[in-house]
CSV table of C-alpha atoms and ligand atoms in Angstrom, one decimal:
chain,number,residue,atom,x,y,z
A,1,LYS,CA,38.7,16.3,175.1
A,2,LYS,CA,39.0,15.9,171.4
A,3,ARG,CA,38.4,19.1,169.4
A,4,ILE,CA,36.0,19.9,166.6
A,5,VAL,CA,35.9,22.9,164.3
A,6,SER,CA,33.6,23.9,161.5
A,7,GLY,CA,32.2,26.9,159.7
A,8,VAL,CA,29.8,28.3,157.1
A,9,GLN,CA,30.3,31.2,154.7
A,10,PRO,CA,28.1,34.3,155.4
A,11,THR,CA,27.0,34.5,151.7
A,12,GLY,CA,23.3,34.3,150.8
A,13,SER,CA,20.9,32.5,152.9
A,14,ILE,CA,21.7,29.4,154.9
A,15,HIS,CA,19.8,26.5,153.3
A,16,LEU,CA,18.7,23.0,154.1
A,17,GLY,CA,22.0,21.6,152.6
A,18,ASN,CA,24.1,23.6,155.0
A,19,TYR,CA,21.8,22.6,157.8
A,20,LEU,CA,21.6,18.9,157.2
A,21,GLY,CA,25.1,18.5,155.9
A,22,ALA,CA,26.8,20.5,158.6
A,23,ILE,CA,25.1,22.7,161.3
A,24,LYS,CA,22.5,20.1,162.5
A,25,ASN,CA,25.3,17.6,163.1
A,26,TRP,CA,27.3,20.1,165.2
A,27,ILE,CA,24.6,20.2,167.9
A,28,ASP,CA,25.2,16.6,169.2
A,29,LEU,CA,28.9,17.0,168.9
A,30,GLN,CA,29.1,19.9,171.3
A,31,ASN,CA,28.1,17.7,174.2
A,32,THR,CA,30.9,15.3,173.7
A,33,TYR,CA,33.7,17.4,172.2
A,34,GLU,CA,35.4,20.7,172.6
A,35,THR,CA,33.8,22.6,169.7
A,36,LEU,CA,34.6,25.9,167.9
A,37,PHE,CA,32.2,27.1,165.2
A,38,PHE,CA,33.1,30.1,163.2
A,39,ILE,CA,31.5,32.3,160.5
A,40,VAL,CA,34.1,32.3,157.7
A,41,ASP,CA,33.7,35.9,156.5
A,42,LEU,CA,37.2,36.0,155.0
A,43,HIS,CA,36.1,33.2,152.7
A,44,ALA,CA,33.1,35.1,151.6
A,45,ILE,CA,35.2,37.7,149.7
A,46,THR,CA,36.7,35.2,147.2
A,47,LEU,CA,34.0,36.0,144.7
A,48,PRO,CA,32.5,39.4,144.0
A,49,TYR,CA,30.3,40.4,146.9
A,50,ASP,CA,28.3,43.2,148.4
A,51,THR,CA,30.2,45.2,151.0
A,52,GLN,CA,26.9,46.6,152.3
A,53,GLN,CA,25.8,43.1,153.2
A,54,LEU,CA,28.8,41.4,154.6
A,55,SER,CA,28.5,42.4,158.3
A,56,LYS,CA,24.8,41.8,158.3
A,57,SER,CA,25.1,38.4,156.8
A,58,THR,CA,27.9,37.6,159.3
A,59,ARG,CA,25.6,38.4,162.2
A,60,ASP,CA,22.7,36.6,160.6
A,61,THR,CA,24.7,33.5,160.2
A,62,ALA,CA,25.9,33.6,163.8
A,63,ALA,CA,22.3,34.1,165.0
A,64,LEU,CA,21.3,31.1,162.9
A,65,TYR,CA,24.0,28.9,164.5
A,66,LEU,CA,22.5,29.7,167.9
A,67,ALA,CA,18.9,29.3,166.7
A,68,CYS,CA,19.7,25.9,165.3
A,69,GLY,CA,20.9,24.8,168.8
A,70,VAL,CA,24.6,25.7,169.0
A,71,ASP,CA,25.0,26.4,172.7
A,72,SER,CA,27.5,29.2,173.5
A,73,SER,CA,28.0,27.8,177.0
A,74,LYS,CA,29.5,24.7,175.4
A,75,ALA,CA,30.8,25.8,172.0
A,76,SER,CA,33.0,28.8,171.1
A,77,VAL,CA,31.2,30.8,168.4
A,78,PHE,CA,33.2,33.5,166.6
A,79,VAL,CA,33.9,35.4,163.4
A,80,GLN,CA,36.9,34.2,161.5
A,81,SER,CA,38.3,37.8,160.8
A,82,HIS,CA,38.2,38.6,164.5
A,83,VAL,CA,41.0,36.1,165.0
A,84,ARG,CA,44.0,37.5,163.2
A,85,ALA,CA,45.9,34.2,163.3
A,86,HIS,CA,43.8,32.7,160.5
A,87,VAL,CA,45.3,35.1,157.9
A,88,GLU,CA,48.7,34.9,159.3
A,89,LEU,CA,48.9,31.2,159.3
A,90,MET,CA,47.6,31.2,155.8
A,91,TRP,CA,50.7,33.1,154.6
A,92,LEU,CA,53.1,30.7,156.4
A,93,LEU,CA,51.2,27.7,154.9
A,94,SER,CA,51.1,29.2,151.4
A,95,SER,CA,54.9,29.0,151.2
A,96,THR,CA,54.6,25.3,151.7
A,97,THR,CA,51.6,24.6,149.4
A,98,PRO,CA,52.5,23.4,145.9
A,99,ILE,CA,50.4,25.4,143.4
A,100,GLY,CA,49.5,22.2,141.6
A,101,TRP,CA,47.6,21.0,144.7
A,102,LEU,CA,45.4,24.1,144.4
A,103,ASN,CA,44.9,23.9,140.7
A,104,ARG,CA,43.5,20.4,141.2
A,105,MET,CA,40.7,21.5,143.5
A,106,ILE,CA,37.3,20.8,141.9
A,107,GLN,CA,35.6,23.8,143.5
A,108,PHE,CA,38.3,26.1,142.1
A,109,LYS,CA,37.9,24.6,138.7
A,110,GLU,CA,34.1,25.0,138.8
A,111,LYS,CA,34.0,28.5,140.3
A,112,SER,CA,36.7,29.9,138.1
A,113,ARG,CA,35.2,28.5,134.9
A,114,LYS,CA,31.9,30.2,135.8
A,115,ALA,CA,33.5,33.5,136.8
A,116,GLY,CA,35.8,33.9,133.7
A,117,ASP,CA,39.5,34.5,134.0
A,118,GLU,CA,39.5,38.2,134.5
A,119,ASN,CA,37.2,37.9,137.5
A,120,VAL,CA,39.1,35.2,139.3
A,121,GLY,CA,41.0,36.7,142.2
A,122,VAL,CA,44.1,34.9,143.5
A,123,ALA,CA,42.1,34.3,146.7
A,124,LEU,CA,39.8,31.9,144.9
A,125,LEU,CA,42.8,29.7,144.2
A,126,THR,CA,44.4,30.0,147.6
A,127,TYR,CA,41.0,29.6,149.4
A,128,PRO,CA,41.8,26.0,150.6
A,129,VAL,CA,45.0,27.2,152.3
A,130,LEU,CA,42.9,29.6,154.4
A,131,MET,CA,40.5,26.7,155.1
A,132,ALA,CA,43.4,24.5,156.2
A,133,SER,CA,44.5,27.4,158.5
A,134,ASP,CA,41.0,27.5,160.1
A,135,ILE,CA,41.4,23.9,161.0
A,136,LEU,CA,45.1,23.4,161.8
A,137,LEU,CA,45.3,26.5,164.1
A,138,TYR,CA,43.1,24.7,166.6
A,139,GLN,CA,44.8,21.3,166.4
A,140,SER,CA,41.4,19.9,165.5
A,141,ASP,CA,40.6,16.2,165.6
A,142,PHE,CA,37.5,16.2,163.5
A,143,VAL,CA,35.8,18.5,161.0
A,144,PRO,CA,32.0,18.0,160.4
A,145,VAL,CA,31.2,19.0,156.8
A,146,GLY,CA,29.2,18.1,153.8
A,147,GLU,CA,30.5,15.9,151.0
A,148,ASP,CA,31.6,18.9,148.8
A,149,GLN,CA,34.3,19.9,151.4
A,150,LYS,CA,36.0,16.4,151.3
A,151,GLN,CA,38.7,17.4,148.9
A,152,HIS,CA,39.5,20.5,150.9
A,153,LEU,CA,39.9,18.3,154.0
A,154,GLU,CA,42.2,16.0,152.1
A,155,LEU,CA,44.4,18.9,151.1
A,156,THR,CA,44.4,20.1,154.8
A,157,ARG,CA,45.6,16.7,155.9
A,158,GLU,CA,48.3,16.6,153.2
A,159,LEU,CA,49.5,20.1,154.2
A,160,ALA,CA,49.6,19.2,157.9
A,161,GLU,CA,51.8,16.2,157.1
A,162,ARG,CA,54.0,18.3,154.8
A,163,VAL,CA,54.6,21.0,157.5
A,164,ASN,CA,55.2,18.4,160.2
A,165,TYR,CA,57.7,16.8,157.9
A,166,LEU,CA,59.5,20.0,156.8
A,167,TYR,CA,59.5,22.0,160.0
A,168,GLY,CA,58.5,19.4,162.7
A,169,GLY,CA,60.6,16.4,163.4
A,170,ARG,CA,64.0,16.5,165.2
A,171,LYS,CA,64.7,20.2,164.6
A,172,TRP,CA,61.4,21.2,166.2
A,173,LYS,CA,62.1,18.8,169.1
A,174,LYS,CA,65.4,20.5,169.8
A,175,LEU,CA,63.5,23.8,170.0
A,176,GLY,CA,61.3,22.3,172.7
A,177,GLY,CA,58.5,21.1,170.5
A,178,ARG,CA,56.7,17.7,170.5
A,179,GLY,CA,58.8,16.3,167.7
A,180,GLY,CA,57.0,15.7,164.4
A,181,ALA,CA,53.7,17.1,165.4
A,182,LEU,CA,53.4,20.9,164.8
A,183,PHE,CA,49.9,20.1,163.6
A,184,LYS,CA,47.4,17.4,164.3
A,185,VAL,CA,46.2,15.7,161.2
A,186,PRO,CA,42.4,16.2,161.2
A,187,GLU,CA,39.7,13.9,159.9
A,188,PRO,CA,36.5,14.9,158.1
A,189,LEU,CA,33.2,13.8,159.7
A,190,ILE,CA,30.8,13.4,156.8
A,191,PRO,CA,27.2,12.3,157.7
A,192,PRO,CA,25.9,9.0,156.1
A,193,THR,CA,22.7,10.8,155.1
A,194,GLY,CA,22.4,14.5,154.3
A,195,ALA,CA,26.0,15.0,153.1
A,196,ARG,CA,24.8,15.9,149.6
A,197,VAL,CA,21.3,17.5,149.7
A,198,MET,CA,20.3,17.9,146.1
A,199,SER,CA,18.5,20.8,144.3
A,200,LEU,CA,14.7,20.8,144.4
A,201,THR,CA,14.7,21.4,140.7
A,202,ASP,CA,17.3,18.9,139.6
A,203,GLY,CA,17.9,16.1,142.0
A,204,LEU,CA,20.3,14.2,139.7
A,205,SER,CA,23.1,16.6,138.8
A,206,LYS,CA,22.8,19.7,141.0
A,207,VAL,CA,23.4,20.0,144.8
A,208,MET,CA,21.4,22.5,146.8
A,209,SER,CA,23.5,25.6,146.7
A,210,LYS,CA,23.5,29.3,147.7
A,211,SER,CA,24.7,30.4,144.3
A,212,ALA,CA,22.1,28.6,142.2
A,213,PRO,CA,20.3,31.3,140.3
A,214,SER,CA,16.8,30.1,141.2
A,215,ASP,CA,15.6,30.3,144.8
A,216,GLN,CA,13.1,27.6,143.9
A,217,SER,CA,16.0,25.1,144.0
A,218,ARG,CA,16.6,25.4,147.7
A,219,ILE,CA,14.7,25.7,151.0
A,220,ASN,CA,16.3,28.5,153.1
A,221,LEU,CA,16.2,28.1,156.9
A,222,LEU,CA,14.4,31.5,157.1
A,223,ASP,CA,11.8,30.8,154.3
A,224,SER,CA,8.2,31.6,155.2
A,225,LYS,CA,5.6,28.8,155.5
A,226,ASP,CA,4.2,29.9,152.2
A,227,ALA,CA,7.5,29.9,150.5
A,228,ILE,CA,8.2,26.4,151.8
A,229,ALA,CA,4.8,25.1,150.7
A,230,ASN,CA,5.2,26.7,147.3
A,231,LYS,CA,8.7,25.3,146.7
A,232,ILE,CA,7.8,21.7,147.7
A,233,LYS,CA,4.6,22.0,145.6
A,234,ARG,CA,6.7,22.9,142.5
A,235,CYS,CA,9.7,20.7,143.2
A,236,LYS,CA,10.7,18.1,140.6
A,237,THR,CA,9.4,14.6,141.1
A,238,ASP,CA,8.9,11.6,138.8
A,239,SER,CA,6.1,9.6,137.2
A,240,PHE,CA,6.5,6.5,139.4
A,241,THR,CA,3.5,5.7,141.6
A,242,SER,CA,5.0,4.7,145.0
A,243,LEU,CA,8.0,6.1,146.9
A,244,GLU,CA,11.4,4.4,147.5
A,245,PHE,CA,15.0,5.1,148.6
A,246,ASP,CA,18.1,4.3,146.6
A,247,ASN,CA,16.6,3.8,143.1
A,248,PRO,CA,19.2,5.4,140.8
A,249,GLU,CA,16.5,6.2,138.4
A,250,ARG,CA,14.7,8.3,141.1
A,251,PRO,CA,17.3,10.7,142.5
A,252,GLU,CA,14.6,13.3,143.4
A,253,CYS,CA,12.6,10.6,145.4
A,254,ASN,CA,15.7,9.6,147.3
A,255,ASN,CA,16.6,13.2,148.0
A,256,LEU,CA,13.2,14.2,149.4
A,257,LEU,CA,12.8,11.0,151.4
A,258,SER,CA,16.2,11.6,153.0
A,259,VAL,CA,15.3,15.2,153.8
A,260,TYR,CA,12.1,13.9,155.4
A,261,GLN,CA,14.0,11.3,157.4
A,262,LEU,CA,16.5,13.8,158.8
A,263,ILE,CA,14.1,16.5,159.8
A,264,THR,CA,11.7,14.1,161.5
A,265,GLY,CA,14.5,12.2,163.2
A,266,LYS,CA,12.9,8.9,162.0
A,267,THR,CA,14.9,5.9,160.9
A,268,LYS,CA,15.1,5.0,157.2
A,269,GLN,CA,13.0,1.9,157.9
A,270,GLU,CA,10.3,4.0,159.6
A,271,VAL,CA,10.2,6.3,156.6
A,272,VAL,CA,10.0,3.4,154.2
A,273,GLU,CA,7.0,1.9,156.1
A,274,GLU,CA,5.3,5.3,156.4
A,275,CYS,CA,5.8,6.5,152.8
A,276,LYS,CA,6.1,3.5,150.5
A,277,ASP,CA,2.5,3.5,149.4
A,278,MET,CA,2.0,7.3,149.3
A,279,ASN,CA,1.6,9.2,146.1
A,280,TRP,CA,3.5,12.3,145.4
A,281,GLY,CA,0.6,14.6,146.3
A,282,THR,CA,0.2,13.1,149.8
A,283,PHE,CA,4.0,13.0,150.4
A,284,LYS,CA,4.4,16.6,149.5
A,285,THR,CA,1.9,17.6,152.1
A,286,VAL,CA,3.5,15.5,154.7
A,287,LEU,CA,7.0,16.8,153.8
A,288,THR,CA,5.8,20.4,153.8
A,289,ASP,CA,4.3,20.1,157.3
A,290,ALA,CA,7.4,18.4,158.6
A,291,LEU,CA,9.6,21.1,157.2
A,292,ILE,CA,7.5,23.9,158.7
A,293,ASP,CA,7.3,22.1,162.1
A,294,HIS,CA,11.1,21.8,162.1
A,295,LEU,CA,12.0,25.2,160.9
A,296,ASN,CA,9.4,27.3,162.7
A,297,PRO,CA,11.0,27.0,166.2
A,298,ILE,CA,14.4,27.9,164.6
A,299,GLN,CA,12.9,31.0,163.0
A,300,ILE,CA,11.3,32.1,166.3
A,301,ARG,CA,14.6,31.7,168.2
A,302,TYR,CA,16.4,33.5,165.4
A,303,ALA,CA,14.1,36.5,165.7
A,304,GLU,CA,14.6,36.6,169.4
A,305,ILE,CA,18.4,36.5,169.1
A,306,MET,CA,18.3,39.2,166.4
A,307,SER,CA,16.2,41.5,168.6
A,308,ASP,CA,19.2,42.0,170.9
A,309,THR,CA,22.5,42.1,169.0
A,310,THR,CA,24.5,43.1,172.1
A,311,TYR,CA,23.8,39.6,173.5
A,312,LEU,CA,25.0,38.1,170.2
A,313,ASP,CA,28.0,40.4,169.8
A,314,ASN,CA,29.1,39.5,173.4
A,315,ILE,CA,29.1,35.8,172.5
A,316,LEU,CA,31.1,36.5,169.4
A,317,ALA,CA,33.6,38.6,171.4
A,318,GLU,CA,34.0,35.8,174.0
A,319,GLY,CA,34.4,33.2,171.3
A,320,ALA,CA,37.1,35.2,169.5
A,321,THR,CA,39.1,35.6,172.8
A,322,LYS,CA,39.0,31.9,173.5
A,323,ALA,CA,39.8,31.0,169.9
A,324,SER,CA,42.7,33.5,169.8
A,325,SER,CA,44.3,32.0,172.9
A,326,ILE,CA,44.4,28.5,171.2
A,327,ALA,CA,45.3,29.8,167.8
A,328,ASP,CA,48.2,32.0,169.0
A,329,VAL,CA,50.0,29.0,170.5
A,330,THR,CA,50.0,27.1,167.3
A,331,LEU,CA,51.0,30.1,165.3
A,332,ASN,CA,53.9,31.0,167.6
A,333,ASN,CA,55.2,27.4,167.5
A,334,LEU,CA,55.2,27.4,163.7
A,335,TYR,CA,57.0,30.8,163.5
A,336,GLN,CA,59.6,29.3,165.9
A,337,ALA,CA,59.9,26.1,164.0
A,338,MET,CA,60.2,27.9,160.7
A,339,GLY,CA,63.2,29.8,162.1
A,340,PHE,CA,61.8,33.3,162.5
A,341,LEU,CA,63.4,35.8,164.9
A,342,ARG,CA,60.8,36.2,167.6
A,343,ARG,CA,60.6,39.3,169.7
B,1,TYM,P1,29.8,26.5,152.7
B,1,TYM,O1,29.6,27.8,153.4
B,1,TYM,O2,29.7,26.4,151.2
B,1,TYM,O3,28.9,25.4,153.3
B,1,TYM,C1,28.8,25.2,154.7
B,1,TYM,C2,28.6,23.7,155.1
B,1,TYM,O4,27.5,23.2,154.4
B,1,TYM,C3,27.8,22.1,153.7
B,1,TYM,N1,26.9,22.0,152.5
B,1,TYM,C4,26.1,21.0,152.1
B,1,TYM,N2,25.9,19.8,152.7
B,1,TYM,C5,25.0,19.0,152.2
B,1,TYM,N3,24.3,19.3,151.0
B,1,TYM,C6,24.5,20.4,150.4
B,1,TYM,N4,23.8,20.7,149.3
B,1,TYM,C7,25.5,21.3,151.0
B,1,TYM,N5,25.9,22.6,150.6
B,1,TYM,C8,26.8,23.0,151.5
B,1,TYM,C9,29.3,22.2,153.3
B,1,TYM,O5,29.9,21.0,153.0
B,1,TYM,C10,29.8,22.9,154.6
B,1,TYM,O6,30.1,21.9,155.5
B,1,TYM,N6,34.9,26.1,152.7
B,1,TYM,C11,33.7,25.9,153.5
B,1,TYM,C12,33.6,26.7,154.8
B,1,TYM,C13,34.8,26.6,155.6
B,1,TYM,C14,35.1,25.5,156.6
B,1,TYM,C15,36.4,25.9,157.1
B,1,TYM,C16,34.4,24.4,156.9
B,1,TYM,C17,35.9,27.5,155.7
B,1,TYM,N7,36.8,27.0,156.6
B,1,TYM,C18,37.0,25.1,158.1
B,1,TYM,C19,35.0,23.6,157.9
B,1,TYM,C20,36.2,23.9,158.5
B,1,TYM,C21,32.4,26.4,152.7
B,1,TYM,O7,32.6,27.2,151.8
B,1,TYM,O8,31.3,25.9,153.2
C-alpha cells in the first residue's frame, strides 16, 4: 500500500480552510492508503505561544481529526513530539540543507517580517526541515495539504533527492541499502477546489488563517450556530446581482460558492444551477444552513470524544508506537549511511 502523511498545527482553532484544504480530504484517502496523521506540536512553538494552552490544543486537534472522520482503526493518529525521530532526523537533515533554500521560503519571509527580527527564533527559519523530516521519516508517497504548503513540499522533495545523492547511491548499497533511495521522494496532493479558502472579510488578498487578528475572517469548526450565522451575515460580498464562479472581479463570490460546493458535496454544475439566480441575501441563508448542517455532527462527535480523554490518549499512544516503528528504521538507515558509529 502506498503511504500518506499529513498534519495540522495545534495553534488556535481549526478553521474551514484547514478542513477543506486538508483534513476533509484525508477521510477518503484512509480507505485506499496506509495513512498517518499527526498533530505537529513541535511546529507550534516556532512563534511565541502559550505554554498553558499547548497540551490542551494538541488534544483538541486530535479530537477534531477523529470528529471529522479520521478512523483510528485505519489511520495512525499521533502527536509529533511523542515520536522522537522527528527531531533527530531534523538535525541530520539540517546539515545537508543549504541556508539559502530556507531564506527563500515565502512563509518564513512573511512571518519573520511580521514578528520583527528580535522575535524571530532560529526554528522559524529551520521549520521546513522539521516538516521534511515529518514526511521523509515515513517514506511517504503523497502528502495531502493546502496550496500554502506547496513550497515546503518542494523543499522536501529537493532535500530527499540531495540526501539520496550524497549518502545513498553506491556507498549505501555496499552497506546493504537499496542503493540511491534512502528516502522516497513524496508528492503533494493539493485539491482542485478548497486548496486556498479565502478570508470572509477579504476574499481577494487574504487566505483564511488562524493568525488573522479578526475572528470574523474565519469559520472555526467549533463555532456555534449563532457565530456561523453572524459571520456569514457580515462577510464581504459585492454589488453584482446574480452569483457566479470564476469571475476574477468577484473573488468573494467564487470563494463562498466553492465553500458551499465542498460542504454540500454537490458538483460545480449543480451549484451553478441552484445558485445562479439567487441574490446575496438568499444565498447567505442557504450557505449558513449548509455550514451548520455540516459542522453540527462534527461538533457533537467532538464533544463525545472529549468527554473521555483516556480513549483519545490510548489512540494517540497506539499511533505513536506504530509511527515510531516505521520512523526508527528510516532514521537508523540514515545514521548508518552517514557513517555514524552505531551501538
Ligand atoms: P497548518 O497547521 O498551517 O495548516 C494545516 C493544513 O491546512 C491547510 N490550510 C489551508 N487550506 C486551504 N485554505 C486555507 N485558507 C488554509 N489554511 C491552512 C494547510 O495547507 C495545511 O495542509 N507546516 C504545516 C503543518 C505540517 C505538515 C507536516 C503538513 C507540519 N509537518 C508534514 C503535512 C506534512 C502547517 O503549518 O499547516
